[in-house]
Short mmCIF file of C-alpha atoms (C1' of nucleotides) in Angstrom, two decimals:
data_model
loop_
_atom_site.label_atom_id
_atom_site.label_comp_id
_atom_site.label_asym_id
_atom_site.label_seq_id
_atom_site.Cartn_x
_atom_site.Cartn_y
_atom_site.Cartn_z
CA MET P 1 0.01 -0.02 0.00
CA PHE P 2 1.09 3.54 -0.81
CA ALA P 3 0.02 6.80 0.76
CA LEU P 4 0.36 10.03 -1.13
CA VAL P 5 0.54 13.02 1.18
CA ASP P 6 0.00 16.27 -0.69
CA CYS P 7 -0.13 19.73 0.87
CA ASN P 8 -3.24 21.71 -0.01
CA ASN P 9 -2.51 24.82 -2.09
CA PHE P 10 0.97 24.64 -0.62
CA TYR P 11 2.47 28.03 -1.48
CA ALA P 12 -0.73 29.86 -0.53
CA SER P 13 -0.85 27.89 2.74
CA CYS P 14 2.73 28.86 3.52
CA GLU P 15 1.99 32.55 3.00
CA ARG P 16 -1.01 32.24 5.27
CA LEU P 17 0.91 30.42 8.00
CA PHE P 18 2.40 33.62 9.37
CA ARG P 19 -0.53 35.84 8.40
CA PRO P 20 -3.51 34.24 10.11
CA GLU P 21 -5.65 37.21 9.24
CA LEU P 22 -5.59 35.85 5.70
CA ILE P 23 -7.43 32.67 6.65
CA GLY P 24 -10.56 32.52 4.49
CA LYS P 25 -9.23 35.24 2.16
CA PRO P 26 -8.23 34.68 -1.49
CA ILE P 27 -4.48 34.42 -2.03
CA VAL P 28 -2.42 33.86 -5.18
CA VAL P 29 1.29 33.30 -5.51
CA LEU P 30 3.16 34.36 -8.64
CA SER P 31 5.97 32.60 -10.48
CA ASN P 32 9.52 33.83 -10.58
CA ASN P 33 9.75 37.36 -11.92
CA ASP P 34 6.07 37.84 -10.90
CA GLY P 35 5.13 36.37 -14.24
CA CYS P 36 2.05 34.22 -13.82
CA VAL P 37 -0.13 32.61 -11.20
CA ILE P 38 1.31 29.32 -9.89
CA ALA P 39 -0.68 28.80 -6.70
CA ARG P 40 -4.14 29.78 -5.48
CA SER P 41 -5.99 29.41 -2.24
CA ASN P 42 -9.45 27.76 -2.44
CA GLU P 43 -11.03 31.20 -2.25
CA ALA P 44 -9.00 32.41 -5.24
CA LYS P 45 -9.94 29.26 -7.15
CA ALA P 46 -13.61 29.93 -6.40
CA LEU P 47 -13.20 33.42 -7.88
CA GLY P 48 -12.17 31.80 -11.13
CA ILE P 49 -8.44 32.75 -11.09
CA ALA P 50 -6.82 30.36 -13.55
CA MET P 51 -3.56 28.51 -12.98
CA GLY P 52 -0.81 29.97 -15.14
CA ALA P 53 -2.68 33.14 -15.91
CA PRO P 54 -0.30 35.99 -16.68
CA ALA P 55 -0.29 38.39 -13.74
CA PHE P 56 -0.25 41.60 -15.74
CA LYS P 57 -3.55 40.74 -17.41
CA MET P 58 -5.25 40.26 -14.09
CA GLU P 59 -4.06 43.23 -12.12
CA LYS P 60 -7.49 44.82 -12.13
CA GLU P 61 -9.43 41.65 -11.44
CA MET P 62 -7.27 40.85 -8.47
CA LYS P 63 -7.65 44.31 -7.02
CA GLN P 64 -11.45 44.28 -7.45
CA ASN P 65 -11.77 40.98 -5.68
CA GLY P 66 -9.42 41.90 -2.87
CA ILE P 67 -7.05 39.09 -3.71
CA HIS P 68 -3.77 39.03 -1.78
CA VAL P 69 -0.90 38.60 -4.19
CA PHE P 70 2.54 37.27 -3.28
CA SER P 71 5.84 36.86 -5.18
CA SER P 72 7.12 33.35 -4.73
CA ASN P 73 9.32 32.94 -1.68
CA TYR P 74 11.15 29.64 -2.18
CA THR P 75 13.25 30.07 0.92
CA LEU P 76 10.07 30.05 2.99
CA TYR P 77 8.38 27.19 1.07
CA GLY P 78 11.53 25.10 1.14
CA ASP P 79 11.82 25.44 4.89
CA ILE P 80 8.16 24.59 5.51
CA SER P 81 8.49 21.66 3.14
CA ASN P 82 11.40 20.32 5.18
CA ARG P 83 9.30 20.52 8.30
CA VAL P 84 6.48 18.59 6.64
CA MET P 85 8.86 15.91 5.40
CA THR P 86 10.54 15.60 8.80
CA GLU P 87 7.14 15.12 10.36
CA LEU P 88 6.24 12.45 7.84
CA SER P 89 9.53 10.61 8.49
CA GLY P 90 8.25 10.11 12.00
CA PHE P 91 5.50 7.91 10.61
CA THR P 92 7.67 5.69 8.47
CA PRO P 93 11.22 5.68 7.11
CA ASP P 94 9.93 4.40 3.75
CA ILE P 95 9.30 7.82 2.28
CA GLU P 96 9.92 9.35 -1.09
CA THR P 97 9.90 13.11 -1.28
CA TYR P 98 8.31 13.51 -4.68
CA SER P 99 8.14 17.31 -4.89
CA ILE P 100 8.26 20.33 -2.65
CA ASP P 101 4.72 19.60 -1.41
CA GLU P 102 4.22 15.85 -1.94
CA ALA P 103 5.58 12.64 -0.55
CA PHE P 104 4.82 8.97 -1.13
CA LEU P 105 4.91 6.70 1.92
CA SER P 106 5.11 2.93 1.73
CA LEU P 107 2.67 1.38 4.19
CA HIS P 108 3.48 -2.33 3.80
CA GLY P 109 2.50 -4.49 6.69
CA MET P 110 -0.09 -2.16 8.12
CA PRO P 111 -3.46 -3.71 8.89
CA LEU P 112 -5.87 -2.63 6.13
CA GLY P 113 -8.63 -1.75 8.53
CA ALA P 114 -6.49 0.87 10.25
CA LEU P 115 -5.28 2.67 7.19
CA GLU P 116 -7.89 5.38 6.84
CA MET P 117 -7.47 6.33 10.51
CA TYR P 118 -3.77 6.34 9.99
CA GLY P 119 -4.20 8.81 7.10
CA ARG P 120 -6.27 11.08 9.30
CA GLU P 121 -3.61 10.91 11.99
CA ILE P 122 -1.07 12.16 9.47
CA VAL P 123 -3.37 15.06 8.55
CA ARG P 124 -3.80 15.97 12.20
CA ALA P 125 -0.13 15.71 13.04
CA ILE P 126 1.03 17.95 10.15
CA HIS P 127 -1.67 20.46 10.96
CA ARG P 128 -0.79 20.51 14.63
CA ASN P 129 3.03 20.49 14.34
CA VAL P 130 3.64 22.45 11.12
CA GLY P 131 0.36 24.26 10.54
CA ILE P 132 -0.14 23.24 6.91
CA PRO P 133 -3.27 21.45 5.65
CA VAL P 134 -2.59 18.22 3.82
CA SER P 135 -4.59 15.45 2.13
CA VAL P 136 -3.77 11.78 2.13
CA GLY P 137 -4.66 9.20 -0.50
CA ILE P 138 -4.04 5.52 0.20
CA ALA P 139 -4.15 2.74 -2.39
CA PRO P 140 -2.23 -0.33 -3.65
CA THR P 141 -0.39 1.65 -6.39
CA LYS P 142 1.00 5.14 -6.73
CA VAL P 143 -1.39 6.03 -9.56
CA LEU P 144 -4.36 4.96 -7.49
CA ALA P 145 -2.98 6.78 -4.44
CA LYS P 146 -2.90 9.94 -6.55
CA VAL P 147 -6.54 9.33 -7.44
CA ALA P 148 -7.44 8.75 -3.77
CA ASN P 149 -5.63 11.96 -2.84
CA LYS P 150 -7.76 13.97 -5.26
CA ILE P 151 -10.90 12.42 -3.79
CA ALA P 152 -9.74 13.30 -0.28
CA LYS P 153 -9.04 16.86 -1.29
CA LYS P 154 -12.35 17.36 -3.01
CA ASN P 155 -14.69 15.83 -0.44
CA PRO P 156 -14.67 17.40 3.00
CA SER P 157 -16.59 14.36 4.27
CA LYS P 158 -13.40 12.33 3.86
CA ARG P 159 -11.79 14.46 6.59
CA GLY P 160 -8.51 14.60 4.69
CA ALA P 161 -7.94 10.92 3.97
CA CYS P 162 -9.29 8.52 1.36
CA LEU P 163 -8.60 4.80 1.16
CA LEU P 164 -9.13 2.92 -2.11
CA ASP P 165 -8.29 -0.59 -1.05
CA THR P 166 -10.90 -2.78 -2.73
CA GLN P 167 -11.61 -3.19 -6.39
CA GLU P 168 -15.26 -2.24 -5.89
CA LYS P 169 -14.27 1.12 -4.40
CA GLN P 170 -11.75 1.71 -7.13
CA ILE P 171 -14.19 0.94 -9.97
CA GLU P 172 -16.80 3.16 -8.41
CA VAL P 173 -14.42 6.11 -8.13
CA LEU P 174 -12.68 5.61 -11.46
CA SER P 175 -16.00 5.48 -13.35
CA LYS P 176 -16.49 9.15 -12.38
CA PHE P 177 -12.83 10.19 -12.65
CA ASP P 178 -11.87 12.20 -15.76
CA VAL P 179 -9.14 10.52 -17.75
CA GLU P 180 -7.20 13.79 -17.99
CA ASP P 181 -6.88 13.92 -14.18
CA ILE P 182 -4.89 10.72 -14.07
CA TRP P 183 -1.25 11.15 -13.07
CA GLY P 184 0.78 10.85 -16.27
CA ILE P 185 -2.03 11.64 -18.69
CA GLY P 186 -1.43 15.07 -20.07
CA ARG P 187 -3.11 17.23 -22.67
CA GLN P 188 -1.90 15.40 -25.74
CA HIS P 189 -2.81 11.96 -24.42
CA THR P 190 -6.19 13.28 -23.36
CA LYS P 191 -6.93 14.49 -26.88
CA ARG P 192 -6.05 11.11 -28.37
CA LEU P 193 -7.98 9.23 -25.69
CA ASN P 194 -11.07 11.36 -26.21
CA ALA P 195 -10.84 10.57 -29.91
CA LEU P 196 -10.99 6.90 -28.95
CA GLY P 197 -14.13 7.58 -26.99
CA VAL P 198 -12.36 7.47 -23.61
CA LYS P 199 -13.66 9.96 -21.13
CA THR P 200 -13.16 8.43 -17.68
CA ALA P 201 -10.38 6.50 -16.02
CA LEU P 202 -12.58 3.39 -16.17
CA ASP P 203 -13.00 3.81 -19.97
CA PHE P 204 -9.22 3.94 -20.21
CA MET P 205 -8.84 0.79 -18.06
CA ARG P 206 -11.15 -1.06 -20.41
CA LEU P 207 -9.06 -0.39 -23.48
CA PRO P 208 -7.22 -3.51 -24.65
CA ARG P 209 -3.76 -3.74 -23.17
CA ALA P 210 -2.05 -4.13 -26.55
CA LEU P 211 -3.69 -1.00 -27.90
CA VAL P 212 -2.59 0.98 -24.87
CA GLN P 213 0.99 -0.12 -25.29
CA LYS P 214 0.99 0.58 -29.04
CA GLN P 215 -0.58 4.05 -28.79
CA PHE P 216 0.76 5.28 -25.50
CA THR P 217 4.03 3.39 -25.19
CA ILE P 218 5.36 1.66 -22.10
CA VAL P 219 4.61 4.79 -20.04
CA GLY P 220 0.89 4.59 -20.80
CA LEU P 221 0.89 0.86 -20.18
CA LYS P 222 2.37 1.32 -16.70
CA ILE P 223 -0.37 3.76 -15.83
CA TRP P 224 -2.99 1.34 -17.20
CA GLU P 225 -1.61 -1.46 -15.08
CA GLU P 226 -1.35 0.70 -11.98
CA LEU P 227 -5.04 1.59 -12.37
CA HIS P 228 -5.73 -2.13 -12.40
CA GLY P 229 -4.02 -2.34 -9.04
CA VAL P 230 -0.72 -3.84 -10.25
CA PRO P 231 2.21 -1.83 -8.87
CA ARG P 232 4.59 -0.82 -11.67
CA ILE P 233 6.08 2.32 -10.19
CA GLU P 234 8.18 1.74 -7.14
CA LEU P 235 8.97 3.89 -4.16
CA GLU P 236 12.28 5.72 -4.70
CA ASP P 237 13.37 6.38 -1.16
CA VAL P 238 16.88 7.46 -2.05
CA PRO P 239 16.65 10.40 -4.43
CA ALA P 240 18.50 9.70 -7.68
CA ALA P 241 21.27 12.12 -8.56
CA LYS P 242 20.14 14.57 -11.19
CA GLN P 243 21.33 13.96 -14.73
CA THR P 244 21.02 17.59 -15.73
CA ILE P 245 21.14 20.68 -13.57
CA CYS P 246 19.90 23.96 -14.90
CA THR P 247 19.56 27.49 -13.59
CA ALA P 248 17.90 30.09 -15.78
CA ARG P 249 15.87 33.22 -15.07
CA SER P 250 14.01 35.95 -16.88
CA PHE P 251 15.04 39.47 -16.02
CA GLY P 252 12.80 42.07 -14.48
CA LYS P 253 14.05 44.54 -17.08
CA MET P 254 15.53 43.59 -20.41
CA ILE P 255 19.29 43.72 -20.52
CA GLU P 256 21.52 44.97 -23.28
CA THR P 257 25.14 44.84 -22.17
CA VAL P 258 27.34 41.80 -22.07
CA GLU P 259 28.67 42.87 -18.68
CA GLN P 260 25.29 42.59 -17.01
CA LEU P 261 24.54 39.33 -18.76
CA ALA P 262 27.90 37.98 -17.61
CA GLU P 263 27.13 38.95 -14.04
CA ALA P 264 23.78 37.22 -14.08
CA LEU P 265 25.27 34.15 -15.77
CA ALA P 266 28.08 33.96 -13.18
CA ASN P 267 25.45 33.78 -10.43
CA TYR P 268 23.50 31.04 -12.20
CA ALA P 269 26.77 29.10 -12.78
CA ALA P 270 27.54 29.43 -9.06
CA THR P 271 24.07 28.14 -8.18
CA CYS P 272 24.48 25.18 -10.51
CA ALA P 273 27.95 24.36 -9.15
CA ALA P 274 26.57 24.41 -5.59
CA LYS P 275 23.72 22.08 -6.57
CA LEU P 276 26.23 19.79 -8.20
CA ARG P 277 28.40 19.62 -5.08
CA ARG P 278 25.39 19.00 -2.89
CA GLN P 279 24.77 15.75 -4.77
CA LYS P 280 28.52 15.01 -4.73
CA CYS P 281 28.89 15.06 -8.49
CA CYS P 282 30.86 16.68 -11.24
CA ALA P 283 29.76 17.65 -14.78
CA SER P 284 31.75 17.74 -18.02
CA CYS P 285 29.23 19.35 -20.35
CA VAL P 286 28.13 23.00 -20.11
CA THR P 287 25.42 24.61 -22.17
CA VAL P 288 24.82 28.37 -22.06
CA PHE P 289 21.81 29.90 -23.76
CA LEU P 290 20.31 33.37 -24.03
CA HIS P 291 17.41 34.94 -25.78
CA THR P 292 15.46 38.12 -26.30
CA ASN P 293 11.79 38.45 -25.33
CA PRO P 294 9.75 36.34 -27.81
CA PHE P 295 6.54 38.08 -26.74
CA ARG P 296 7.82 41.42 -27.95
CA GLU P 297 7.16 40.91 -31.65
CA ASP P 298 7.95 44.56 -32.22
CA LEU P 299 11.59 44.09 -31.22
CA PRO P 300 14.37 42.27 -33.11
CA GLN P 301 14.75 38.72 -31.91
CA TYR P 302 17.86 36.70 -31.21
CA ALA P 303 18.40 33.35 -29.50
CA ARG P 304 21.49 31.22 -29.30
CA SER P 305 23.16 28.56 -27.29
CA ALA P 306 26.64 27.08 -27.06
CA VAL P 307 27.85 23.73 -25.74
CA ALA P 308 31.31 23.06 -24.26
CA ASN P 309 32.76 19.72 -23.38
CA LEU P 310 35.34 19.97 -20.58
CA HIS P 311 38.31 17.63 -20.76
CA GLN P 312 37.69 16.76 -17.11
CA ALA P 313 34.42 16.92 -15.15
CA THR P 314 34.25 19.57 -12.49
CA SER P 315 32.06 21.06 -9.78
CA SER P 316 34.22 24.09 -9.11
CA THR P 317 32.35 27.37 -9.05
CA ILE P 318 35.43 29.18 -10.21
CA GLU P 319 35.94 26.96 -13.20
CA LEU P 320 32.32 26.89 -14.26
CA ILE P 321 32.03 30.66 -14.05
CA GLU P 322 35.11 30.99 -16.17
CA VAL P 323 34.00 28.53 -18.82
CA SER P 324 30.49 29.90 -19.06
CA ALA P 325 31.81 33.50 -19.34
CA LYS P 326 33.92 32.49 -22.32
CA MET P 327 30.92 30.78 -23.91
CA LEU P 328 28.80 33.90 -23.42
CA SER P 329 31.35 36.03 -25.24
CA GLN P 330 31.08 33.60 -28.17
CA ILE P 331 27.33 33.82 -28.50
CA TYR P 332 26.57 37.36 -27.34
CA LYS P 333 25.56 39.77 -30.07
CA ALA P 334 25.26 43.46 -29.32
CA GLY P 335 22.19 45.47 -30.30
CA PHE P 336 19.50 43.26 -28.75
CA LEU P 337 17.45 43.48 -25.56
CA TYR P 338 17.88 40.24 -23.70
CA LYS P 339 15.17 38.75 -21.53
CA LYS P 340 16.71 35.56 -20.27
CA ILE P 341 19.97 33.72 -19.83
CA GLY P 342 20.72 30.28 -18.42
CA ILE P 343 23.21 27.51 -17.95
CA ILE P 344 22.67 23.73 -18.11
CA LEU P 345 25.13 21.19 -16.75
CA SER P 346 25.04 17.63 -18.09
CA GLU P 347 27.28 14.57 -18.41
CA ILE P 348 27.08 14.35 -14.65
CA VAL P 349 29.14 11.74 -12.81
CA PRO P 350 29.78 11.02 -9.10
CA GLU P 351 32.80 13.01 -7.94
CA ASN P 352 34.72 9.87 -7.02
CA GLU P 353 34.28 8.44 -10.53
CA VAL P 354 35.66 11.37 -12.51
CA GLN P 355 37.83 10.36 -15.39
CA VAL P 356 41.16 12.14 -14.89
CA SER P 357 42.53 13.92 -17.91
CA LEU P 358 46.17 13.63 -18.96
CA PHE P 359 46.19 17.25 -20.02
CA ASP P 360 44.79 18.71 -16.83
CA THR P 361 46.51 21.77 -15.50
CA ILE P 362 44.23 22.66 -12.59
CA ASP P 363 45.15 22.11 -8.99
CA ARG P 364 42.01 20.06 -8.16
CA PRO P 365 42.68 19.28 -4.52
CA ARG P 366 43.27 22.95 -3.81
CA ASP P 367 40.02 23.93 -5.65
CA ALA P 368 38.10 21.28 -3.77
CA GLU P 369 39.30 22.76 -0.51
CA ILE P 370 38.30 26.25 -1.56
CA MET P 371 34.86 25.01 -2.59
CA GLY P 372 34.47 23.18 0.75
CA ALA P 373 35.23 26.42 2.59
CA LEU P 374 32.89 28.37 0.32
CA ASP P 375 30.07 25.94 0.93
CA SER P 376 30.46 25.88 4.70
CA ILE P 377 30.66 29.70 4.97
CA ASN P 378 27.58 30.07 2.86
CA ALA P 379 25.74 27.41 4.82
CA LYS P 380 26.49 29.38 7.97
CA TYR P 381 26.04 32.97 6.86
CA GLY P 382 23.47 32.54 4.09
CA ARG P 383 23.49 31.82 0.38
CA ASP P 384 26.03 33.89 -1.53
CA ALA P 385 27.53 35.43 1.64
CA LEU P 386 30.85 34.51 0.06
CA ARG P 387 30.97 34.92 -3.70
CA ILE P 388 33.28 35.04 -6.64
CA GLY P 389 34.10 38.54 -7.89
CA ARG P 390 32.37 38.00 -11.23
CA GLN P 391 29.03 37.42 -9.49
CA GLY P 392 28.84 41.12 -8.52
CA PHE P 393 25.89 42.32 -6.49
CA GLY P 394 23.10 41.91 -8.99
CA LYS P 395 21.97 45.52 -8.93
CA ARG P 396 20.90 45.81 -12.56
CA TRP P 397 19.64 42.40 -13.62
CA LYS P 398 17.42 41.52 -10.68
CA HIS P 399 14.19 39.76 -11.43
CA ARG P 400 10.92 41.23 -10.29
CA GLN P 401 9.81 40.27 -6.77
CA GLU P 402 7.56 43.09 -5.78
CA ARG P 403 5.34 41.34 -3.31
CA LEU P 404 7.79 39.15 -1.49
CA SER P 405 6.88 38.03 1.99
CA PRO P 406 9.50 37.89 4.79
CA CYS P 407 11.61 34.73 5.34
CA TYR P 408 9.77 34.22 8.64
CA SER P 409 11.44 30.97 9.50
CA THR P 410 14.97 31.26 8.05
CA ARG P 411 16.17 34.82 8.58
CA LEU P 412 16.62 36.14 12.06
CA SER P 413 15.66 39.73 11.16
CA ASP P 414 12.38 38.42 9.64
CA VAL P 415 11.23 36.48 12.72
CA LEU P 416 7.86 37.73 13.95
CA THR P 417 7.66 39.79 17.06
CA ILE P 418 4.66 39.04 19.21
CA LYS P 419 3.42 41.54 21.75
CA VAL P 420 1.78 39.89 24.72
"C1'" DT U 1 6.21 47.52 -18.82
"C1'" DC U 2 4.45 42.71 -17.94
"C1'" DT U 3 3.66 35.74 -20.35
"C1'" DG U 4 8.04 30.66 -14.70
"C1'" DG U 5 11.56 27.37 -13.92
"C1'" DG U 6 13.45 22.85 -13.38
"C1'" DG U 7 13.27 18.32 -14.25
"C1'" DT U 8 12.37 13.02 -16.31
"C1'" DC U 9 11.50 9.43 -19.65
"C1'" DC U 10 10.62 7.44 -24.23
"C1'" DT U 11 10.81 6.89 -29.28
"C1'" DA U 12 12.24 7.29 -34.05
"C1'" DG U 13 15.61 7.68 -37.15
"C1'" DG U 14 20.28 8.26 -38.77
"C1'" DA U 15 25.15 6.97 -38.57
"C1'" DC U 16 28.11 3.59 -38.03
"C1'" DC U 17 30.06 -1.12 -37.11
"C1'" DC U 18 30.97 -6.03 -38.41
"C1'" DT Z 1 22.96 -11.55 -60.49
"C1'" DC Z 2 22.75 -10.28 -55.64
"C1'" DT Z 3 20.15 -4.63 -52.62
"C1'" DG Z 4 21.59 -8.83 -45.43
"C1'" DG Z 5 20.99 -8.57 -40.76
"C1'" DG Z 6 21.94 -7.50 -36.26
"C1'" DG Z 7 23.61 -4.45 -33.20
"C1'" DT Z 8 25.06 0.15 -30.66
"C1'" DC Z 9 25.14 4.94 -29.98
"C1'" DC Z 10 23.57 9.46 -30.54
"C1'" DT Z 11 20.28 13.19 -31.18
"C1'" DA Z 12 16.05 15.64 -31.70
"C1'" DG Z 13 11.66 15.94 -30.47
"C1'" DG Z 14 7.61 14.93 -27.90
"C1'" DA Z 15 5.22 13.98 -23.78
"C1'" DC Z 16 4.78 14.30 -19.08
"C1'" DC Z 17 5.42 16.07 -13.98
"C1'" DC Z 18 5.32 19.82 -10.09
#
DNA sequence: TCTGGGGTCCTAGGACCC
DNA sequence: TCTGGGGTCCTAGGACCC
């Protein structure tokens, strides 16, 4: 049996956690650069605010409806997420953190009759100890647990937890469950399934197995089998090392000069390098890309990328900043207004399996020590407390974050003061 | 003025090898 | 005259997730 624990409207719930006067009020959270809506409280959903809606088009609507708007505060959400996950680990060590607001738990060996109560206990514990509302779906496969979770979220009568243990219950629910709401069925698959006359999850289950495999590949077949109660997707309790690591951002204001682009890029390279070291890996392939704003059809457009293969894999911030800066100078063209730049690291290997190059001229042990010092200083004094000169101070290329909430739980100066 | 960012997996087809 | 057959690797593109 699997349980899927999913935080309700997670980002909106985090914003509300330290602003209790916002309970019952509509809240939306915007994407990076305050671009579009990525999270909504139930009240905002009820007002018809669409997921992914561009913020600038809704300025008026949000004002009229008294919606509280926030820039995304990933420092806050990340910290609250850690608290939720820590709480869940108290229930079982067999846990897979699936995303910032979701985790799968393996519940093997638990008596079936107790499962729904167990789910409700999880809901109560997270609410009491972290303050975030969650829903729990329990079923024999991950895909069914996802279904159960949606049922729990939608029906208040479930009191936060839904158990789909028997086939009868599953059939009953799946006959009313839209096929597009199944985990792993996206827009394209929905179109093709609708064309086959498939509307509900049950319709999908009743398609012949061979047809499913032919039309929707092995991925579709796994989903089909999971709906039938056959586990095909396992719990991944040790997170796999990432095969690509990317940092890219749009700018608040478009940028013209190569100096400012270089400064932004240096910061993204530093972020990528730190992510790489956190998973104890090195990368030997670097991609740098940049482009103008494709929405501004009135302006000249330019987009380019460059790929570099290093002779030896690295995780050094210094080296990656240097390499990416060189690549930028190769692809930068003056006379354009740039909207976004980014860096992608690939060909990632564990740091103790790096193929040593005969032609290497870098003092690797020394660099590793410097990086170790850099990481421990930044862990203690905050991200980017110690930085490479090229990173600058980001005065000109900042992204937009006009409605950022305080880092209530991670920055001493932002901790709430309570007058008693 | 303004439209997110960061990932994974699978397949088809071409190049190349013997 | 005959137009094999089996395999690997790589890449681009498509689909999906949160």
